[in-house]
mmCIF file of C-alpha atoms and ligand atoms in Angstrom:
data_model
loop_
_atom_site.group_PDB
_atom_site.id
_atom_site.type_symbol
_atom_site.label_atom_id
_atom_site.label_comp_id
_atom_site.label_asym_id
_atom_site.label_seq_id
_atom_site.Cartn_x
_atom_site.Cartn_y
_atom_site.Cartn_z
ATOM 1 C CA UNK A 2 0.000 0.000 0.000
ATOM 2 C CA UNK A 3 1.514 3.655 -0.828
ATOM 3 C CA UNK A 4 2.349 5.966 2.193
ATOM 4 C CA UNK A 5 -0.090 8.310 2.595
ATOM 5 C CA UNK A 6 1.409 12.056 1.831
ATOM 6 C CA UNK A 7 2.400 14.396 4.435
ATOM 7 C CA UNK A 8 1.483 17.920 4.208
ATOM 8 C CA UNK A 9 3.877 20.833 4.301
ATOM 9 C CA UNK A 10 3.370 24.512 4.719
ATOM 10 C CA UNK A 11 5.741 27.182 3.482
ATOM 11 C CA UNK A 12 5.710 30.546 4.262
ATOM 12 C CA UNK A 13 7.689 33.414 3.979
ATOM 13 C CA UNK A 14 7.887 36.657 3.618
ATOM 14 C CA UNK A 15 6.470 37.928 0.428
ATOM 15 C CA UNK A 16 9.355 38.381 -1.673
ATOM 16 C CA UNK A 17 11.432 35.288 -0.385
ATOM 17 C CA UNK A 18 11.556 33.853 -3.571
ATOM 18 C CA UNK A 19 8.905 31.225 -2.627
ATOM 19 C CA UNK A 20 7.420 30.464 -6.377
ATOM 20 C CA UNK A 21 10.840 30.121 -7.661
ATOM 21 C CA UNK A 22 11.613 27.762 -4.896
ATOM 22 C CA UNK A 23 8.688 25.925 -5.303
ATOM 23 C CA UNK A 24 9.092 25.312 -9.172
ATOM 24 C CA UNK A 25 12.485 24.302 -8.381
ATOM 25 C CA UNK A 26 10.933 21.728 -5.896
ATOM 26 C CA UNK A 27 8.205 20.611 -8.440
ATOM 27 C CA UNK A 28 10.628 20.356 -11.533
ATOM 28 C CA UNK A 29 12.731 17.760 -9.493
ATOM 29 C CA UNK A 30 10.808 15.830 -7.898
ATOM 30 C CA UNK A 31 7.436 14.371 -8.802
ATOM 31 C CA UNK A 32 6.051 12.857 -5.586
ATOM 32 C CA UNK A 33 4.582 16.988 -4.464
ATOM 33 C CA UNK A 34 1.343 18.283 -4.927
ATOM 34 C CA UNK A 35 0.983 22.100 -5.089
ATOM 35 C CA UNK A 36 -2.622 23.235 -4.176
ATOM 36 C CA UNK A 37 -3.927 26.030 -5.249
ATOM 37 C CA UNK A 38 -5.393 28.511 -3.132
ATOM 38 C CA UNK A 39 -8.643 30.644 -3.676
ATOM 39 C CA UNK A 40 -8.419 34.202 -3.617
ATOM 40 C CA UNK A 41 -9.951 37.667 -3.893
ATOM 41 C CA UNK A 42 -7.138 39.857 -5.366
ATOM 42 C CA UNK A 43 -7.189 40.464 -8.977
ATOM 43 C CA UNK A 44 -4.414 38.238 -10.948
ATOM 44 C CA UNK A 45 -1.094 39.719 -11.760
ATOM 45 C CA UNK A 46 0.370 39.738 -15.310
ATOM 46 C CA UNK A 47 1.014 36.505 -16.537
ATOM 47 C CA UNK A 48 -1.456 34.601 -13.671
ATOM 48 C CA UNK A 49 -3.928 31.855 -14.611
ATOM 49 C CA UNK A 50 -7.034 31.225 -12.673
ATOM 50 C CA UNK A 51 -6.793 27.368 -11.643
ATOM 51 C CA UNK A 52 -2.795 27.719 -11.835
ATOM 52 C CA UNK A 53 -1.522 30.477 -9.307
ATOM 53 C CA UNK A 54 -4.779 30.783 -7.510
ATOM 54 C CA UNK A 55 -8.533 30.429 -8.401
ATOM 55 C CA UNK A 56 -9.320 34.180 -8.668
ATOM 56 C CA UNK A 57 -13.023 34.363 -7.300
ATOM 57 C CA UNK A 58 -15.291 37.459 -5.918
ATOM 58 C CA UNK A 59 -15.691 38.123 -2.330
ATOM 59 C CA UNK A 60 -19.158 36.621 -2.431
ATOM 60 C CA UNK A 61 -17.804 33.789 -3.657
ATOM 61 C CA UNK A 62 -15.132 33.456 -1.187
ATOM 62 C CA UNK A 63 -17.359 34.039 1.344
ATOM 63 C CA UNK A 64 -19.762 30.823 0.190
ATOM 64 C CA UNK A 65 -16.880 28.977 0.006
ATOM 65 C CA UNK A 66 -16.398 29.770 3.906
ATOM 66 C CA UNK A 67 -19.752 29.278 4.505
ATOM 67 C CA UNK A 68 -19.678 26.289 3.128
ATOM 68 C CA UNK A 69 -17.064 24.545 4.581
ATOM 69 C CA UNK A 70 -15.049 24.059 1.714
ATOM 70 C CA UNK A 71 -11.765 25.662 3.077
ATOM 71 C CA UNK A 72 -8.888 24.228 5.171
ATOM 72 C CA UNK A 73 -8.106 27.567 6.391
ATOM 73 C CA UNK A 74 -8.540 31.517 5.122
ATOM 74 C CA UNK A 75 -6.867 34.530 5.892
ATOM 75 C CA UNK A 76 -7.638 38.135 5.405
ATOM 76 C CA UNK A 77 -3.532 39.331 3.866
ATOM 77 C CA UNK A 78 -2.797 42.938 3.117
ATOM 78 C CA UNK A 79 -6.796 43.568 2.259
ATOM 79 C CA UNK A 80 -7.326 40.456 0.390
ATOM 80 C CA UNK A 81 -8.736 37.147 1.811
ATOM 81 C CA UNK A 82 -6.634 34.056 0.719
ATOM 82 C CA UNK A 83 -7.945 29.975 1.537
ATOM 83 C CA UNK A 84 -6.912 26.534 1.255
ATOM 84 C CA UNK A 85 -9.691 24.666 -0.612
ATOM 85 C CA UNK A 86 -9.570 21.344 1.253
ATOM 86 C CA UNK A 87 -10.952 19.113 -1.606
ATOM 87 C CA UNK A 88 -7.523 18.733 -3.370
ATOM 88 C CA UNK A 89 -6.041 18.758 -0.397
ATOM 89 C CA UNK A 90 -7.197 15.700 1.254
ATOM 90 C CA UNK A 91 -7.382 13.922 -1.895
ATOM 91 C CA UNK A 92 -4.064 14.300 -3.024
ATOM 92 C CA UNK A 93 -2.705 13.020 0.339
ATOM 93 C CA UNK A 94 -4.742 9.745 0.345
ATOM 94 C CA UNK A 95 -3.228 9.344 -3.193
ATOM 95 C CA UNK A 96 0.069 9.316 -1.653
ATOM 96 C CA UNK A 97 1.633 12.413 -2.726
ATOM 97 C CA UNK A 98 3.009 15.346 -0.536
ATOM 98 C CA UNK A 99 1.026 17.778 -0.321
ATOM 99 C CA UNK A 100 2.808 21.779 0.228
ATOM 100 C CA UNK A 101 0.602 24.733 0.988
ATOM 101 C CA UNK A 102 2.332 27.866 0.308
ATOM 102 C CA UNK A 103 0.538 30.362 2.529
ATOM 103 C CA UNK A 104 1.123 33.004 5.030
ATOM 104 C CA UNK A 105 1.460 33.006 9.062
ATOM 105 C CA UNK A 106 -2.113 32.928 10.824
ATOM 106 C CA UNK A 107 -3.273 30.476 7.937
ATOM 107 C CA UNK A 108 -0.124 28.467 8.724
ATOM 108 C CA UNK A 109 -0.902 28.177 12.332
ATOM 109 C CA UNK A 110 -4.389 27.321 11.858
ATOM 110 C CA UNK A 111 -3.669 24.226 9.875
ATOM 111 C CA UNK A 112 -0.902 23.107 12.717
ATOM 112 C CA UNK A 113 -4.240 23.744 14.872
ATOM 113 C CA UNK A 114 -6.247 21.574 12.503
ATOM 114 C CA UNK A 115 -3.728 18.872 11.561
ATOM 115 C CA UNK A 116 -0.941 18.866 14.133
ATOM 116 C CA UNK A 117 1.264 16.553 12.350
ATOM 117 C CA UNK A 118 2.217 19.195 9.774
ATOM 118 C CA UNK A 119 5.079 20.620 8.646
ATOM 119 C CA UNK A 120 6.135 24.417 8.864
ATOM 120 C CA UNK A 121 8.731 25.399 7.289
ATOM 121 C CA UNK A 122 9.622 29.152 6.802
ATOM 122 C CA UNK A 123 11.887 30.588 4.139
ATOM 123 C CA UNK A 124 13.655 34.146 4.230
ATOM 124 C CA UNK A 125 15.505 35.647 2.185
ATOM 125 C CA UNK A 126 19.471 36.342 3.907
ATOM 126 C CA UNK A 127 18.335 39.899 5.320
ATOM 127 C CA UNK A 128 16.296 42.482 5.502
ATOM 128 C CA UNK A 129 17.622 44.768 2.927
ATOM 129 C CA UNK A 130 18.104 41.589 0.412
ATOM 130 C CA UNK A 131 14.161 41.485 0.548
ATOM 131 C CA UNK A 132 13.256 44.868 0.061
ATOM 132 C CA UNK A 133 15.404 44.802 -3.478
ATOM 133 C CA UNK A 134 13.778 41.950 -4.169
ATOM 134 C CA UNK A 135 10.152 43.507 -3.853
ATOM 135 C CA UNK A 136 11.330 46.565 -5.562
ATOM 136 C CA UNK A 137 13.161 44.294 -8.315
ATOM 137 C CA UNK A 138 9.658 42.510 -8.953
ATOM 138 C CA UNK A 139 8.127 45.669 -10.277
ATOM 139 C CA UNK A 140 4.716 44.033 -10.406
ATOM 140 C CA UNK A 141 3.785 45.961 -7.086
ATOM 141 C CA UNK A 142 3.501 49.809 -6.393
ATOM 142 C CA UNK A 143 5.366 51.450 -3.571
ATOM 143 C CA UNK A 144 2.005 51.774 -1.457
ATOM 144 C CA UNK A 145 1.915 47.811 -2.078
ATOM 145 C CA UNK A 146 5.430 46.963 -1.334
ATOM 146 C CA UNK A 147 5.380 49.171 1.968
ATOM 147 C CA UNK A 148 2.231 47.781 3.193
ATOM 148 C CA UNK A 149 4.303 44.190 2.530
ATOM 149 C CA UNK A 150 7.245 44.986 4.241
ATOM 150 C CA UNK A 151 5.091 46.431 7.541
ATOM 151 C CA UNK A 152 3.540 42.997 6.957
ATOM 152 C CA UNK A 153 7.391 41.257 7.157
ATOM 153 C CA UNK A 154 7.750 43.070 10.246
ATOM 154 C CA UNK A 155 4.607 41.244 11.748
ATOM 155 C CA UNK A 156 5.360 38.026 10.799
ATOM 156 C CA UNK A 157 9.105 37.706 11.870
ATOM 157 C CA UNK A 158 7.303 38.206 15.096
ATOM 158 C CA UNK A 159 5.846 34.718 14.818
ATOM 159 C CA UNK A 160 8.715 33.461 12.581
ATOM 160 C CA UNK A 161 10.322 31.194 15.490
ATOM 161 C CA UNK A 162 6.880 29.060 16.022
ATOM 162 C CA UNK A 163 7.917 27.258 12.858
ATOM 163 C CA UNK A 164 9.755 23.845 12.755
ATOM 164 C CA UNK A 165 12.302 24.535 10.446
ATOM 165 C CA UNK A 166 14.203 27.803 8.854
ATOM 166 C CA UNK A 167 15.134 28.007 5.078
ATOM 167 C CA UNK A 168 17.291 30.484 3.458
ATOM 168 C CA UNK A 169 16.895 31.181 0.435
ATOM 169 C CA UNK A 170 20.130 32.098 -0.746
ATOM 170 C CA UNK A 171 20.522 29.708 -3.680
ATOM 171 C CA UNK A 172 17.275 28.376 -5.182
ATOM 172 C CA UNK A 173 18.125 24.940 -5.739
ATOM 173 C CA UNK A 174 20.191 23.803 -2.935
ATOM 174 C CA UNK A 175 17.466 25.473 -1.325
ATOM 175 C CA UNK A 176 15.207 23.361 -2.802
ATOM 176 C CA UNK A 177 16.742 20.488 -2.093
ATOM 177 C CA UNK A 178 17.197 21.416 1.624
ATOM 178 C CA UNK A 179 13.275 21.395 1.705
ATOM 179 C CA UNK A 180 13.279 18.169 -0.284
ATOM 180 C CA UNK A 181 15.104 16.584 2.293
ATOM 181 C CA UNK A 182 12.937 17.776 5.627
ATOM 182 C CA UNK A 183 9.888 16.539 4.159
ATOM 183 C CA UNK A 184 11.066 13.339 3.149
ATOM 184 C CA UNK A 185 12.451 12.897 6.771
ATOM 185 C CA UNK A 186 8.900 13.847 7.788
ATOM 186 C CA UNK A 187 8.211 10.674 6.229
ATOM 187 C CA UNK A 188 9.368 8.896 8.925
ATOM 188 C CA UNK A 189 8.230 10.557 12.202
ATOM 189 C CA UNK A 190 6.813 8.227 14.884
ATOM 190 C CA UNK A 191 3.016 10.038 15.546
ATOM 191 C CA UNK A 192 2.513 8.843 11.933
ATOM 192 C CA UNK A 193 3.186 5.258 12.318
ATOM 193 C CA UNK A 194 0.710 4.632 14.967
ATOM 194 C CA UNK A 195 -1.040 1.758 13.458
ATOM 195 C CA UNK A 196 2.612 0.098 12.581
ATOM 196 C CA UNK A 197 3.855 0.354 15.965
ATOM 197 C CA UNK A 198 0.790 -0.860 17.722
ATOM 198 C CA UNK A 199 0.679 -4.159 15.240
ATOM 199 C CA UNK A 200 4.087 -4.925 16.257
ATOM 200 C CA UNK A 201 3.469 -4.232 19.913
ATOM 201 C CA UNK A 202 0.928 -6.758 19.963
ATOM 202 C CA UNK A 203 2.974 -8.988 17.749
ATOM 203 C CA UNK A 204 5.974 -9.173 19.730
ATOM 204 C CA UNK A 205 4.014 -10.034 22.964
ATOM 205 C CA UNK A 206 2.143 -12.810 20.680
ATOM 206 C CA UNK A 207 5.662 -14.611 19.855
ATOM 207 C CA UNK A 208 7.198 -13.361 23.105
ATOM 208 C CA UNK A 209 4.552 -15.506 25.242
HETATM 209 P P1 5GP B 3 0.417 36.959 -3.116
HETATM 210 O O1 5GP B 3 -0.634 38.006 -3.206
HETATM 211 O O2 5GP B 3 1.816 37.543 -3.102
HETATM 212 O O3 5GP B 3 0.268 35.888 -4.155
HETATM 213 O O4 5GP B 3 0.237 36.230 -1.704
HETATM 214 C C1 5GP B 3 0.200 36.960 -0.522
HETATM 215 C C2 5GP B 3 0.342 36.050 0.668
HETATM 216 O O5 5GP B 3 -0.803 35.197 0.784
HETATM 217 C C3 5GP B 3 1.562 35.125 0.587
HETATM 218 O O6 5GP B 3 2.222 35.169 1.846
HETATM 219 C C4 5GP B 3 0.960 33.789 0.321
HETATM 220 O O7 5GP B 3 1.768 32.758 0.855
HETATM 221 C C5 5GP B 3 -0.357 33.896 1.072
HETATM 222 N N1 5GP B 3 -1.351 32.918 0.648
HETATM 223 C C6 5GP B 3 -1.555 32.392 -0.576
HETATM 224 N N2 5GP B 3 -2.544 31.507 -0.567
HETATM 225 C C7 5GP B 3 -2.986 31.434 0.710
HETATM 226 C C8 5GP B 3 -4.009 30.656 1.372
HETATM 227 O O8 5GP B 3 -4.700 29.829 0.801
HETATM 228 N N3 5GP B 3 -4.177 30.879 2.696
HETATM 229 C C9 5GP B 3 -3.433 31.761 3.403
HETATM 230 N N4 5GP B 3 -3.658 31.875 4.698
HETATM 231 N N5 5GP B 3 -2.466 32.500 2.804
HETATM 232 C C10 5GP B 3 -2.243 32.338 1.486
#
């Protein structure tokens, strides 16, 4: 019987360099599912609805909530973001891991939720690395990437209730890096309960 998946969470600061590191991940490897959140913020150039993010209205976002139909949501710099939890699920009875690239309180809600997951935040190597690398982007105005960086300040608050720290200096032995702690996830003992139970009973059966 396959493994069943383990899910991961990524986040990071926006401007980490989390898509790149994530199609570095995905490009190598093919046992990781990507989901793909829902969201109310309009798509940037080059975005796909289904691909990036479903891009939906706040009505329908808001159904969506109603109706159960999200892992988690978060309201992020004036825009709600949520994990549908179809996909989700599925993909991790099918035996693939599953990585949710979202920000903090969403993060923390699905370590709530499912506390066997995975957080793993990645950073850029300072401060004034990831401001250049907002500004570099040129797909957000100033008002957009100041509201962002207020928003880095917040989060590096909450930064050190994550398992693991990634930085991003190099994309791909980044990548890798991640590769690795979710594979050893793999193995933890909280997800072998049914294993070790079978072969407590089964050593007191041949023990006896
Ligand atoms: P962006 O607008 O740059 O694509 O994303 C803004 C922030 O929202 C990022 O930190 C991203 O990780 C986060 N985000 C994306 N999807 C979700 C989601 O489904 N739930 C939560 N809580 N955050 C998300």
């Amino acid at each position: 019987m396959k493994e069943r998946g383990v899910l991961a969470v990524v986040s990071g600061f926006s401007g980490a360099g989390k898509g790149t590191l994530m199609k570095a991940l995905l490009g190598k490897y093919d046992n990781y599912a990507l989901s793909v959140s829902a969201t109310t913020r309009k798509p940037r150039e080059g975005e796909e609805h289904g691909r990036e993010y479903f891009f939906v209205e706040k009505a329908e976002f808001e159904k969506m909530i109603e109706e159960d139909r999200l892992i988690e949501y978060a309201k992020y710099v004036e825009h709600y973001y949520g994990t549908p939890k179809e996909y989700v699920m599925s993909q991790m009875e099918a035996g693939k891991d599953v990585i949710l690239e979202i920000e903090i309180q969403g993060a923390l809600k699905v370590k709530e939720k499912f506390p066997e997951t995975l957080l793993l935040f990645v950073t850029p190597p300072s401060a004034r690395e990831l401001k250049e690398r907002l500004v570099g982007r040129g797909t957000e105005t100033m008002e957009v990437i100041e509201a962002r960086m207020k928003r880095a300040c917040e989060e590096a608050e909450q930064m050190d209730r994550y398992d693991y720290l990634l930085i991003n200096d190099q994309v791909d032995r980044c990548a890798e890096e991640m590769h690795r702690l979710i594979q050893a996830q793999h193995r933890r003992m909280e997800l072998h309960g049914e294993f070790v139970a079978a072969m407590k009973k089964e050593l007191k059966e041949i023990s006896e």
